[in-house]
């Protein structure tokens, strides 16, 4: 009956209609301090639970030796992550988070071992870590990578974390085995989590031994985004979707720039169409955006794109230059975004292209 009264208070507070908090969802649990591996910890190790709708979580429950659960207080909470220390008496299993109303269990097992099974980090010391490129994109020309060097008495397994700034959420983690000290090493991140591009934002690489403290540097920071603004030069915005045209309406957004200004793919994918329309688009290109279901059409290019139909193209890859071909009164890019299944294949043009362009324009 106590739980019913709690829900009644939520449902009818302030006259009714208040929506209860969203159910927590856990996607992973990783060890971040005093670790035997990404998913291996011991008593007093610090762990991080990742997921969504976690801002109300107050406890993390672990399997207990002898059965049941043992609880630890959450020590750092955001909507995407919860940190806690493994309590004494915890056993291997799938940790569970709880808020005032609901709970959620990790799909991943956290292995709990004795402290004697945590390998010593020896004299590991990170000497240098730098990220390149400092600005990177999903399916871009170059994947984010970290080049690092450390000192130690012998080769060791090195853990690499990708951390979202400023929240400190570990979004990916892996181990590079038997790395030699006093040697330059490079590790690359795919930018993909659970089959989807990671979210836009600022990140850093963190490097350390599996069982010791993880370190980073200011040079190990980088930004990562899903799209890049396509006009690579000074520009302004012209007519948008819905502007009147003779016999039809405008189906995209015009971006004015000098003829010859480089153009890149806002999202990589595959070239679906390359053609010329004298009475309209001039030289144009249609790219089927990877993992979007959307197509992007780029029109009025100065000359035919060097890319061929069916060719793969990367986000940020050069596709041509701004022109004035076809029915155009000024140098500009006309760009359209089409919903699935695609450009004149059952999809429809989207008014959101203007909002998307202005959003991408903020970081690229």
GROMACS .gro file of C-alpha atoms in nm, residues 138-353:
model
  216
  138UNK     CA    1   3.103   1.002  -3.805
  139UNK     CA    2   3.208   0.805  -4.114
  140UNK     CA    3   3.467   1.077  -4.172
  141UNK     CA    4   3.789   1.071  -4.367
  142UNK     CA    5   3.989   0.992  -4.052
  143UNK     CA    6   3.877   0.817  -3.735
  144UNK     CA    7   3.957   0.978  -3.399
  145UNK     CA    8   4.286   0.835  -3.272
  146UNK     CA    9   4.515   0.880  -2.975
  147UNK     CA   10   4.892   0.851  -2.989
  148UNK     CA   11   5.042   0.780  -2.648
  149UNK     CA   12   5.365   0.689  -2.472
  150UNK     CA   13   5.427   0.564  -2.119
  151UNK     CA   14   5.708   0.448  -1.895
  152UNK     CA   15   5.697   0.121  -1.704
  153UNK     CA   16   5.927  -0.159  -1.596
  154UNK     CA   17   5.788  -0.405  -1.851
  155UNK     CA   18   5.526  -0.442  -2.128
  156UNK     CA   19   5.172  -0.418  -1.996
  157UNK     CA   20   4.809  -0.423  -2.102
  158UNK     CA   21   4.693  -0.065  -2.159
  159UNK     CA   22   4.334   0.044  -2.130
  160UNK     CA   23   4.191   0.320  -2.350
  161UNK     CA   24   3.876   0.508  -2.245
  162UNK     CA   25   3.673   0.753  -2.455
  163UNK     CA   26   3.519   1.001  -2.213
  164UNK     CA   27   3.240   1.253  -2.282
  165UNK     CA   28   3.326   1.600  -2.155
  166UNK     CA   29   3.243   1.765  -1.925
  167UNK     CA   30   3.016   1.498  -1.770
  168UNK     CA   31   3.299   1.242  -1.745
  169UNK     CA   32   3.088   0.957  -1.883
  170UNK     CA   33   3.292   0.669  -2.026
  171UNK     CA   34   3.128   0.601  -2.362
  172UNK     CA   35   3.371   0.335  -2.484
  173UNK     CA   36   3.662   0.137  -2.346
  174UNK     CA   37   3.899  -0.132  -2.468
  175UNK     CA   38   4.238  -0.288  -2.390
  176UNK     CA   39   4.553  -0.285  -2.603
  177UNK     CA   40   4.749  -0.592  -2.494
  178UNK     CA   41   5.123  -0.622  -2.418
  179UNK     CA   42   5.217  -0.265  -2.503
  180UNK     CA   43   5.589  -0.186  -2.477
  181UNK     CA   44   5.700   0.108  -2.261
  182UNK     CA   45   5.893   0.408  -2.400
  183UNK     CA   46   5.737   0.346  -2.742
  184UNK     CA   47   5.482   0.547  -2.937
  185UNK     CA   48   5.149   0.364  -2.974
  186UNK     CA   49   4.830   0.461  -3.159
  187UNK     CA   50   4.473   0.350  -3.089
  188UNK     CA   51   4.166   0.439  -3.297
  189UNK     CA   52   3.801   0.484  -3.201
  190UNK     CA   53   3.522   0.393  -3.443
  191UNK     CA   54   3.286   0.661  -3.311
  192UNK     CA   55   3.008   0.401  -3.299
  193UNK     CA   56   2.825   0.266  -2.993
  194UNK     CA   57   2.583  -0.026  -3.019
  195UNK     CA   58   2.566   0.020  -3.395
  196UNK     CA   59   2.483   0.393  -3.383
  197UNK     CA   60   2.700   0.704  -3.418
  198UNK     CA   61   2.807   0.851  -3.084
  199UNK     CA   62   2.637   1.176  -2.985
  200UNK     CA   63   2.769   1.517  -3.088
  201UNK     CA   64   3.001   1.684  -2.842
  202UNK     CA   65   3.340   1.714  -2.677
  203UNK     CA   66   3.543   1.409  -2.579
  204UNK     CA   67   3.885   1.305  -2.454
  205UNK     CA   68   4.094   0.989  -2.457
  206UNK     CA   69   4.208   0.852  -2.122
  207UNK     CA   70   4.496   0.606  -2.095
  208UNK     CA   71   4.623   0.383  -1.816
  209UNK     CA   72   4.700   0.032  -1.692
  210UNK     CA   73   4.404  -0.196  -1.633
  211UNK     CA   74   4.456  -0.201  -1.259
  212UNK     CA   75   4.573   0.157  -1.201
  213UNK     CA   76   4.463   0.515  -1.243
  214UNK     CA   77   4.359   0.645  -1.583
  215UNK     CA   78   4.519   0.969  -1.705
  216UNK     CA   79   4.459   1.220  -1.980
  217UNK     CA   80   4.610   1.540  -2.121
  218UNK     CA   81   4.469   1.857  -2.274
  219UNK     CA   82   4.612   1.740  -2.607
  220UNK     CA   83   4.399   1.423  -2.583
  221UNK     CA   84   4.076   1.622  -2.624
  222UNK     CA   85   3.873   1.624  -2.945
  223UNK     CA   86   3.526   1.698  -3.076
  224UNK     CA   87   3.305   1.451  -3.258
  225UNK     CA   88   2.994   1.520  -3.466
  226UNK     CA   89   2.758   1.330  -3.690
  227UNK     CA   90   2.746   1.591  -3.970
  228UNK     CA   91   2.972   1.857  -4.122
  229UNK     CA   92   2.853   2.184  -4.274
  230UNK     CA   93   2.891   2.138  -4.652
  231UNK     CA   94   3.005   2.487  -4.765
  232UNK     CA   95   3.371   2.533  -4.670
  233UNK     CA   96   3.402   2.910  -4.693
  234UNK     CA   97   3.225   3.239  -4.620
  235UNK     CA   98   2.854   3.206  -4.681
  236UNK     CA   99   2.506   3.338  -4.608
  237UNK     CA  100   2.157   3.190  -4.622
  238UNK     CA  101   1.916   3.249  -4.908
  239UNK     CA  102   1.569   3.112  -4.983
  240UNK     CA  103   1.450   2.816  -4.779
  241UNK     CA  104   1.194   2.540  -4.823
  242UNK     CA  105   0.857   2.667  -4.942
  243UNK     CA  106   0.976   2.979  -5.123
  244UNK     CA  107   0.765   3.034  -5.438
  245UNK     CA  108   0.901   2.926  -5.774
  246UNK     CA  109   0.745   2.924  -6.119
  247UNK     CA  110   0.503   2.632  -6.116
  248UNK     CA  111   0.634   2.482  -5.790
  249UNK     CA  112   0.782   2.562  -5.450
  250UNK     CA  113   1.143   2.558  -5.336
  251UNK     CA  114   1.229   2.214  -5.197
  252UNK     CA  115   1.557   2.295  -5.025
  253UNK     CA  116   1.777   2.562  -4.870
  254UNK     CA  117   2.006   2.796  -5.065
  255UNK     CA  118   2.348   2.878  -4.919
  256UNK     CA  119   2.516   3.168  -5.098
  257UNK     CA  120   2.894   3.160  -5.144
  258UNK     CA  121   3.154   3.256  -5.404
  259UNK     CA  122   3.172   3.032  -5.708
  260UNK     CA  123   3.459   2.789  -5.656
  261UNK     CA  124   3.406   2.756  -5.279
  262UNK     CA  125   3.474   2.392  -5.184
  263UNK     CA  126   3.179   2.166  -5.105
  264UNK     CA  127   3.194   1.854  -4.888
  265UNK     CA  128   2.950   1.577  -4.802
  266UNK     CA  129   2.748   1.675  -4.494
  267UNK     CA  130   2.706   1.304  -4.426
  268UNK     CA  131   2.899   1.026  -4.589
  269UNK     CA  132   2.730   0.738  -4.765
  270UNK     CA  133   2.694   0.631  -5.125
  271UNK     CA  134   2.645   0.839  -5.439
  272UNK     CA  135   2.295   0.760  -5.557
  273UNK     CA  136   2.274   0.993  -5.855
  274UNK     CA  137   2.498   1.226  -6.057
  275UNK     CA  138   2.345   1.422  -6.343
  276UNK     CA  139   2.285   1.758  -6.515
  277UNK     CA  140   1.958   1.951  -6.549
  278UNK     CA  141   1.988   2.260  -6.770
  279UNK     CA  142   1.649   2.403  -6.673
  280UNK     CA  143   1.687   2.349  -6.299
  281UNK     CA  144   1.954   2.196  -6.077
  282UNK     CA  145   2.248   2.225  -6.316
  283UNK     CA  146   2.521   1.982  -6.215
  284UNK     CA  147   2.393   1.796  -5.911
  285UNK     CA  148   2.470   1.502  -5.687
  286UNK     CA  149   2.251   1.288  -5.458
  287UNK     CA  150   2.409   1.103  -5.164
  288UNK     CA  151   2.233   0.832  -4.963
  289UNK     CA  152   2.341   0.915  -4.606
  290UNK     CA  153   2.489   0.626  -4.408
  291UNK     CA  154   2.271   0.502  -4.120
  292UNK     CA  155   2.010   0.775  -4.172
  293UNK     CA  156   1.759   0.656  -4.433
  294UNK     CA  157   1.783   1.012  -4.569
  295UNK     CA  158   1.919   1.141  -4.900
  296UNK     CA  159   2.094   1.475  -4.957
  297UNK     CA  160   2.085   1.649  -5.294
  298UNK     CA  161   2.352   1.910  -5.381
  299UNK     CA  162   2.273   2.133  -5.681
  300UNK     CA  163   2.423   2.407  -5.906
  301UNK     CA  164   2.778   2.268  -5.878
  302UNK     CA  165   3.025   2.452  -6.099
  303UNK     CA  166   3.114   2.136  -6.287
  304UNK     CA  167   3.029   1.767  -6.283
  305UNK     CA  168   3.140   1.603  -5.958
  306UNK     CA  169   3.438   1.371  -5.980
  307UNK     CA  170   3.241   1.116  -5.775
  308UNK     CA  171   3.070   0.837  -5.966
  309UNK     CA  172   2.729   0.683  -5.913
  310UNK     CA  173   2.757   0.401  -5.657
  311UNK     CA  174   3.084   0.531  -5.513
  312UNK     CA  175   3.126   0.556  -5.137
  313UNK     CA  176   3.191   0.901  -4.996
  314UNK     CA  177   3.304   1.001  -4.647
  315UNK     CA  178   3.162   1.274  -4.426
  316UNK     CA  179   3.367   1.586  -4.504
  317UNK     CA  180   3.499   1.447  -4.833
  318UNK     CA  181   3.522   1.694  -5.123
  319UNK     CA  182   3.228   1.651  -5.364
  320UNK     CA  183   3.272   1.959  -5.586
  321UNK     CA  184   3.264   2.340  -5.572
  322UNK     CA  185   2.993   2.605  -5.556
  323UNK     CA  186   2.867   2.709  -5.898
  324UNK     CA  187   2.585   2.876  -6.089
  325UNK     CA  188   2.488   2.606  -6.337
  326UNK     CA  189   2.130   2.538  -6.442
  327UNK     CA  190   1.854   2.779  -6.342
  328UNK     CA  191   2.055   2.991  -6.097
  329UNK     CA  192   2.091   3.369  -6.075
  330UNK     CA  193   2.384   3.369  -5.830
  331UNK     CA  194   2.662   3.145  -5.707
  332UNK     CA  195   2.517   2.919  -5.439
  333UNK     CA  196   2.458   2.566  -5.315
  334UNK     CA  197   2.100   2.443  -5.324
  335UNK     CA  198   2.074   2.151  -5.080
  336UNK     CA  199   1.777   1.925  -5.011
  337UNK     CA  200   1.719   1.660  -4.744
  338UNK     CA  201   1.475   1.379  -4.822
  339UNK     CA  202   1.315   1.128  -4.589
  340UNK     CA  203   1.326   0.750  -4.642
  341UNK     CA  204   1.309   0.573  -4.877
  342UNK     CA  205   1.483   0.859  -5.055
  343UNK     CA  206   1.500   1.130  -5.318
  344UNK     CA  207   1.208   1.083  -5.559
  345UNK     CA  208   1.183   0.720  -5.449
  346UNK     CA  209   0.887   0.759  -5.217
  347UNK     CA  210   1.039   1.001  -4.967
  348UNK     CA  211   0.959   1.370  -4.929
  349UNK     CA  212   1.171   1.682  -4.890
  350UNK     CA  213   1.214   1.807  -4.535
  351UNK     CA  214   1.170   2.162  -4.407
  352UNK     CA  215   1.413   2.069  -4.130
  353UNK     CA  216   1.710   2.108  -4.368
   0.00000   0.00000   0.00000
